[in-house]
Short mmCIF file of C-alpha atoms in Angstrom, two decimals:
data_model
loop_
_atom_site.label_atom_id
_atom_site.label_comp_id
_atom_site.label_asym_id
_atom_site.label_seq_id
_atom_site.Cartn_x
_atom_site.Cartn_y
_atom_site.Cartn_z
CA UNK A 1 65.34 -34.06 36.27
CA UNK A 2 61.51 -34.64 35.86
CA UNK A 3 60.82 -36.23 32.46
CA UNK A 4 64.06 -35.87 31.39
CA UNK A 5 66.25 -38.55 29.48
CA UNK A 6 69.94 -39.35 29.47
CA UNK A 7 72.51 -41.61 27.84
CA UNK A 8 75.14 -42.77 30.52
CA UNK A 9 78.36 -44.25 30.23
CA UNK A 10 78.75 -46.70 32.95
CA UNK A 11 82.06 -47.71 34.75
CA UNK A 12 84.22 -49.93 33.19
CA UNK A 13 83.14 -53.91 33.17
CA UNK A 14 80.11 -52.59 34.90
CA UNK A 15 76.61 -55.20 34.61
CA UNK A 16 73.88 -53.29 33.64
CA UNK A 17 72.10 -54.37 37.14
CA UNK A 18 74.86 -52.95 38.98
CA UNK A 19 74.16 -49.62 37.10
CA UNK A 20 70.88 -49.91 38.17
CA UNK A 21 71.47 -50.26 41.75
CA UNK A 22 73.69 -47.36 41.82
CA UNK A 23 71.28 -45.20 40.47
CA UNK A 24 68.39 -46.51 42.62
CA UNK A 25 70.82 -45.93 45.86
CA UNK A 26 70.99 -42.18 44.63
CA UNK A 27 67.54 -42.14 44.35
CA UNK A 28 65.72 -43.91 47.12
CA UNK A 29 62.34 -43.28 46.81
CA UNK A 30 61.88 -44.21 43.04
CA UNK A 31 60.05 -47.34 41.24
CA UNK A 32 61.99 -49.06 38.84
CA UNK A 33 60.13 -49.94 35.65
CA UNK A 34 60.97 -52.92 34.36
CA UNK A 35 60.64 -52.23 30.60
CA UNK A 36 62.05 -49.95 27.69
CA UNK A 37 58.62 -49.02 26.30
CA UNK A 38 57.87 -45.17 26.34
CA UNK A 39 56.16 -44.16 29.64
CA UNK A 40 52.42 -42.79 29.10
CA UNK A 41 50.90 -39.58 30.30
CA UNK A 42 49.75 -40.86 33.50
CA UNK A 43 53.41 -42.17 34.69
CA UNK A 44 55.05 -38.39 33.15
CA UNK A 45 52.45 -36.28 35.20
CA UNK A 46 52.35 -38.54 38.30
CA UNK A 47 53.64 -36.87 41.75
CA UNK A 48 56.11 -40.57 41.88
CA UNK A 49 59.53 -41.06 41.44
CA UNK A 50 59.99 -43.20 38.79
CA UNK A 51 63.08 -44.22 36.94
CA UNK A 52 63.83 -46.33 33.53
CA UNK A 53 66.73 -47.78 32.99
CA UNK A 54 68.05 -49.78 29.65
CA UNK A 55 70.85 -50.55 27.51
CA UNK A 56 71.20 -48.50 24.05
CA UNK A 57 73.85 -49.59 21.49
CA UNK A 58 75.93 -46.69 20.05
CA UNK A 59 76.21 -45.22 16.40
CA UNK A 60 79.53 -45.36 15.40
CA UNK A 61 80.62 -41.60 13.71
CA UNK A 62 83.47 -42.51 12.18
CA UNK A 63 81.91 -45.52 9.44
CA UNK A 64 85.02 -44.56 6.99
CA UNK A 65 87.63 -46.17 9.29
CA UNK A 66 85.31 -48.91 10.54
CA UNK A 67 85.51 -49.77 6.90
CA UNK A 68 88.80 -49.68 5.80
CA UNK A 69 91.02 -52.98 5.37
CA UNK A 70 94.19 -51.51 6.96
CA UNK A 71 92.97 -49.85 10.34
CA UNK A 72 93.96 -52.10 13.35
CA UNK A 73 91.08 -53.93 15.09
CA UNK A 74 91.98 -51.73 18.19
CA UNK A 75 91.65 -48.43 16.36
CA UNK A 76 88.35 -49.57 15.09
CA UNK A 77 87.15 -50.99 18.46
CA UNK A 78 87.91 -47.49 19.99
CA UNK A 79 85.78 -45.25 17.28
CA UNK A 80 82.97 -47.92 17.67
CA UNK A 81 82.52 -46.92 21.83
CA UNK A 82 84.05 -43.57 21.54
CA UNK A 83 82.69 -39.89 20.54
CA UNK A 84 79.46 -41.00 19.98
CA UNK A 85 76.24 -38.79 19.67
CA UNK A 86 74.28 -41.11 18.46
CA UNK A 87 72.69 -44.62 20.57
CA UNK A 88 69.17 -46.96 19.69
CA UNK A 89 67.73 -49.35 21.35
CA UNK A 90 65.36 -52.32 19.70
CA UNK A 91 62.03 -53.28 20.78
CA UNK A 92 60.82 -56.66 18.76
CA UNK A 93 57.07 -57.05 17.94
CA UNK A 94 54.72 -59.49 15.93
CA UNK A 95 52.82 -57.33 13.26
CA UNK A 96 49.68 -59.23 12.31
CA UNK A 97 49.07 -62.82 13.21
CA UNK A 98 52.49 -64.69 14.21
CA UNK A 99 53.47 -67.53 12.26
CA UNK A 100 53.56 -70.45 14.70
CA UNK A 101 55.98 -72.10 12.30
CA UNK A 102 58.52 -69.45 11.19
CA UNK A 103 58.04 -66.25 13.87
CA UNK A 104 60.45 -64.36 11.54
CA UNK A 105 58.22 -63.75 8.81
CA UNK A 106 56.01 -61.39 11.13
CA UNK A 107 59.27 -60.31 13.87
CA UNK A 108 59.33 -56.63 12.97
CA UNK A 109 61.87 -54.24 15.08
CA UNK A 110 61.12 -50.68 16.93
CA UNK A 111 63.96 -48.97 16.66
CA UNK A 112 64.58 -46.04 18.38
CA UNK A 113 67.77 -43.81 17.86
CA UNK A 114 68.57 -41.29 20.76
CA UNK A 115 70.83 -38.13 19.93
CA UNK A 116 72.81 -36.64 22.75
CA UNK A 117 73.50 -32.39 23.29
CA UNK A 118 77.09 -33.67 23.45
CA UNK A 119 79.27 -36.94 22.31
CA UNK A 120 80.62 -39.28 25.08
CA UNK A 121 82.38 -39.71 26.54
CA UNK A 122 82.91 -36.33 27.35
CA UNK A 123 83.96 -34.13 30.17
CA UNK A 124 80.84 -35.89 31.89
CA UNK A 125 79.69 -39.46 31.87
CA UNK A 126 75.99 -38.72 31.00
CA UNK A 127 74.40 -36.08 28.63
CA UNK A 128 71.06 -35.12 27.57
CA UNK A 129 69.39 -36.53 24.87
CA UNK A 130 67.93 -33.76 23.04
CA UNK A 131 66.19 -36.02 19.96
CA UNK A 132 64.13 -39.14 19.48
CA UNK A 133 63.40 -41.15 16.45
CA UNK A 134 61.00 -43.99 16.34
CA UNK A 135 60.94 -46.38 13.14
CA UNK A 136 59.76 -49.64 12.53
CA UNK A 137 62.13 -52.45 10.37
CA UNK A 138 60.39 -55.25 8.65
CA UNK A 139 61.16 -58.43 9.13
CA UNK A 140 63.67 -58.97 6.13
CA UNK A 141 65.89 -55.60 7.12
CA UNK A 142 66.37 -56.85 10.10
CA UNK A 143 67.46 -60.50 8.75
CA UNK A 144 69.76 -58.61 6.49
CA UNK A 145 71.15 -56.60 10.06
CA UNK A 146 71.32 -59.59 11.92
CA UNK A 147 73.44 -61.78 9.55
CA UNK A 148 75.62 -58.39 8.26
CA UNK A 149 76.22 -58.16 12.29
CA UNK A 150 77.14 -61.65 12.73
CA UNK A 151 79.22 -61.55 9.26
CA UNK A 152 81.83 -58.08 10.95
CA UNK A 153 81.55 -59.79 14.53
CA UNK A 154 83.01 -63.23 12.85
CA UNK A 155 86.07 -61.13 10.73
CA UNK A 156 87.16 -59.15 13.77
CA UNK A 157 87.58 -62.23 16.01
CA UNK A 158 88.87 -64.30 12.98
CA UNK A 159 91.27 -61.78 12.04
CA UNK A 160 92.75 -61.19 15.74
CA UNK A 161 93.89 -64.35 15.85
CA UNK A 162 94.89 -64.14 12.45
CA UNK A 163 97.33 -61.19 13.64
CA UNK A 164 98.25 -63.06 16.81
CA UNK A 165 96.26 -60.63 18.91
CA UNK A 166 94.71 -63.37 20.67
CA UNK A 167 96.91 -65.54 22.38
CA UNK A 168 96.86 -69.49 23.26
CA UNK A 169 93.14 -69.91 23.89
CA UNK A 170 90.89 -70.94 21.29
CA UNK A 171 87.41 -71.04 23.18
CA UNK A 172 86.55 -67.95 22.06
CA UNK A 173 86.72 -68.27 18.69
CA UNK A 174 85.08 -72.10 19.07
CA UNK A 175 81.77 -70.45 20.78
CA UNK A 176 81.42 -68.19 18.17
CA UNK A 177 81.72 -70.42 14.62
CA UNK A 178 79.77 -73.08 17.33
CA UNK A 179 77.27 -70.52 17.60
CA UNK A 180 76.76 -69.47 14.08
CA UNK A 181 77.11 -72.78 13.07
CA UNK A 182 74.88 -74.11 15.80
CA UNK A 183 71.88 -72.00 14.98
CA UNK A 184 72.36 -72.22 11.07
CA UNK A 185 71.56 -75.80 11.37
CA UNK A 186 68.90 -75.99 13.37
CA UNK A 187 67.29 -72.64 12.84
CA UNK A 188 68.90 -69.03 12.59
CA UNK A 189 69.77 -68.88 8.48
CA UNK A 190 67.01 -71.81 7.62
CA UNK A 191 64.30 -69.84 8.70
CA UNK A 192 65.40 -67.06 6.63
CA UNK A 193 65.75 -68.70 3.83
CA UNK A 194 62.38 -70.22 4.34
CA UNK A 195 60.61 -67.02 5.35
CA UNK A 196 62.01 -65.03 2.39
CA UNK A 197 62.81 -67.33 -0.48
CA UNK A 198 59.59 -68.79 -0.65
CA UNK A 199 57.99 -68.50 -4.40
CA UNK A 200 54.97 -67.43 -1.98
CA UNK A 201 56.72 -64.47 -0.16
CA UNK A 202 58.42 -62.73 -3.03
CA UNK A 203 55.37 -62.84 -5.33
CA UNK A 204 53.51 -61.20 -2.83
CA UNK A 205 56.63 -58.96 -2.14
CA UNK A 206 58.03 -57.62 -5.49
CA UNK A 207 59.76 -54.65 -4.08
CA UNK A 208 61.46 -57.16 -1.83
CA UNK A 209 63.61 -58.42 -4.78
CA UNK A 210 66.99 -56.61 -4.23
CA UNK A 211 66.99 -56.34 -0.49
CA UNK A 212 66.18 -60.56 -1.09
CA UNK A 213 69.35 -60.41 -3.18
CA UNK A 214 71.59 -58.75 -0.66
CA UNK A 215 70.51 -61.17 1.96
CA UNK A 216 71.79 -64.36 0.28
CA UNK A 217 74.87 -62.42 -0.65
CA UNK A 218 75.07 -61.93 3.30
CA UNK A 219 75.02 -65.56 3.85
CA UNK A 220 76.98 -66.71 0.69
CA UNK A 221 79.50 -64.54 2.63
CA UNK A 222 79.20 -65.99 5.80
CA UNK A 223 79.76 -69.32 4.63
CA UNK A 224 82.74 -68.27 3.03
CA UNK A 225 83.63 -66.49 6.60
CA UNK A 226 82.95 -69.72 8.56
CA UNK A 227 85.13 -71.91 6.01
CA UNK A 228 87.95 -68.79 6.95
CA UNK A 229 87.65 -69.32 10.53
CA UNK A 230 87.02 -73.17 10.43
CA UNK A 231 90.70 -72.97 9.20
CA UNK A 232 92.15 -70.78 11.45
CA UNK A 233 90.26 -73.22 14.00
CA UNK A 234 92.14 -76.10 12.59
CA UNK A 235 95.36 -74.44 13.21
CA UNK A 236 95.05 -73.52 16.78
CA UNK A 237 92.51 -76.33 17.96
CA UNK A 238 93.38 -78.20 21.40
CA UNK A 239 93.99 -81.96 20.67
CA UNK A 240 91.64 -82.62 23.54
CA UNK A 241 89.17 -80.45 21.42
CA UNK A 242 89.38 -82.18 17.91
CA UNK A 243 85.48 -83.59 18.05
CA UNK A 244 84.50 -80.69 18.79
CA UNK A 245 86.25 -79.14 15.62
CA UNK A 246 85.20 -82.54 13.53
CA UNK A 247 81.14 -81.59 14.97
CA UNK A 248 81.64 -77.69 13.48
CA UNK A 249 82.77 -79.25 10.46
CA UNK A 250 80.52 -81.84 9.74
CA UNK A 251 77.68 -79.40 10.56
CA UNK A 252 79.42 -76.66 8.24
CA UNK A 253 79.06 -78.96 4.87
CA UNK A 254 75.34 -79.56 6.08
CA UNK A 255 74.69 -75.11 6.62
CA UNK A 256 76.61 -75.09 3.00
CA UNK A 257 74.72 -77.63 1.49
CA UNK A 258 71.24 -76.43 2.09
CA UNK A 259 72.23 -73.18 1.28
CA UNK A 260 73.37 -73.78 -2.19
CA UNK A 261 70.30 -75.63 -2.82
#
């Protein structure tokens, strides 16, 4: 096992400290480290026990039917945790001197991707990883991930209760647009617009233009996403939880306003 690296599936609903507790039993003389950074030479050719544990996010496969219109939400939440090969994790840094007043302008992402001898799960819970890739994101890809990621998170709740998959309770679907909503208002999409639409940033960025583009695209589309679900929310909504609806709306025309200007 000596300087070896794995991908495990844990058990089902397990935390990731629990995970880490288990392995720790099976291994009672080892040190925990407490980060995800790669270990240097003198931790890999120490006589210690030492174990890293973190959480990776997996690569969907299958991207055709995670794509298409008429695949349940089920099927598609099965090929995005299923026969996977592929996993990353994220490490955010500051690249050059951090902007006290926007941090996103200088957030840039390591991203490593991990890829496995074998896809899990498989007729094991853990395989090998036999392949690691290191690359950096700047700051505007990984505006353009976060608000695509928000954007399929907000259809796939939207549309299960849409399709009557959810049932009765609404709080789920009121943390989330509260969330979005939340954070556009008082941070979250005004940042980005004021990191990356600033006369200053994209004359200093020209090859910036189209990925610029596709990022208000990505909110234009969330707003019309929100205004989706703020409907949906209107339908369902608890009596007892009208001001709260009344608050996401009120704060909706404000996101929508300072977006269009």
């Amino acid at each position: 096992l000596q300087n070896k690296e794995y991908v495990c599936r844990g058990h089902d609903y397990e935390r990731l400290e629990a995970f880490q507790q288990r392995m720790l039993s099976e291994f009672p003389q080892a040190i925990a480290m407490q980060h995800p950074n790669h270990p240097d030479d003198s931790i890999l050719q120490c006589d210690a026990q030492y174990l890293q544990i973190y959480a990776v996010t997996p690569i969907p496969d299958n991207i055709d039917v995670l794509q298409m219109d008429h695949v349940p939400d089920r099927i598609k939440s099965f090929y995005r945790v299923n026969n996977i090969r592929k996993f990353r994790y994220d490490r955010p840094f500051h690249k050059g001197p951090k902007d006290k007043e926007n941090e996103f302008k200088s957030l840039w992402i390591e991203r490593t991707t991990l890829t496995l001898t074998h896809s899990l799960p498989g007729i094991s819970r853990w395989f090998e990883v036999e392949r690691r890739e290191l690359v950096e994101v700047s700051p505007l890809e990984n505006a353009i991930q976060v608000v695509e990621n928000k954007n399929q998170e907000l259809r796939t709740l939207i549309s299960q209760y849409q399709h009557k998959q959810m049932h009765g309770n609404i709080n789920l679907l009121s943390m989330c647009l509260n969330g979005v909503i939340d954070a556009a208002v008082n941070g979250g999409i005004a940042r980005y617009q004021e990191a990356f639409f600033d006369k200053d940033y994209i004359t200093k960025h020209p090859g910036d233009a189209e990925k610029i583009t596709q990022l208000k695209e990505l909110m234009q589309e969330q707003v019309h996403v929100l205004g989706v679900g703020l409907a949906v929310h209107e339908k369902f909504v608890h009596p007892e939880m009208r001001p709260l609806h009344k608050k996401l709306i009120d704060q909706f025309q404000m996101m929508r306003s300072s977006l269009y200007h």
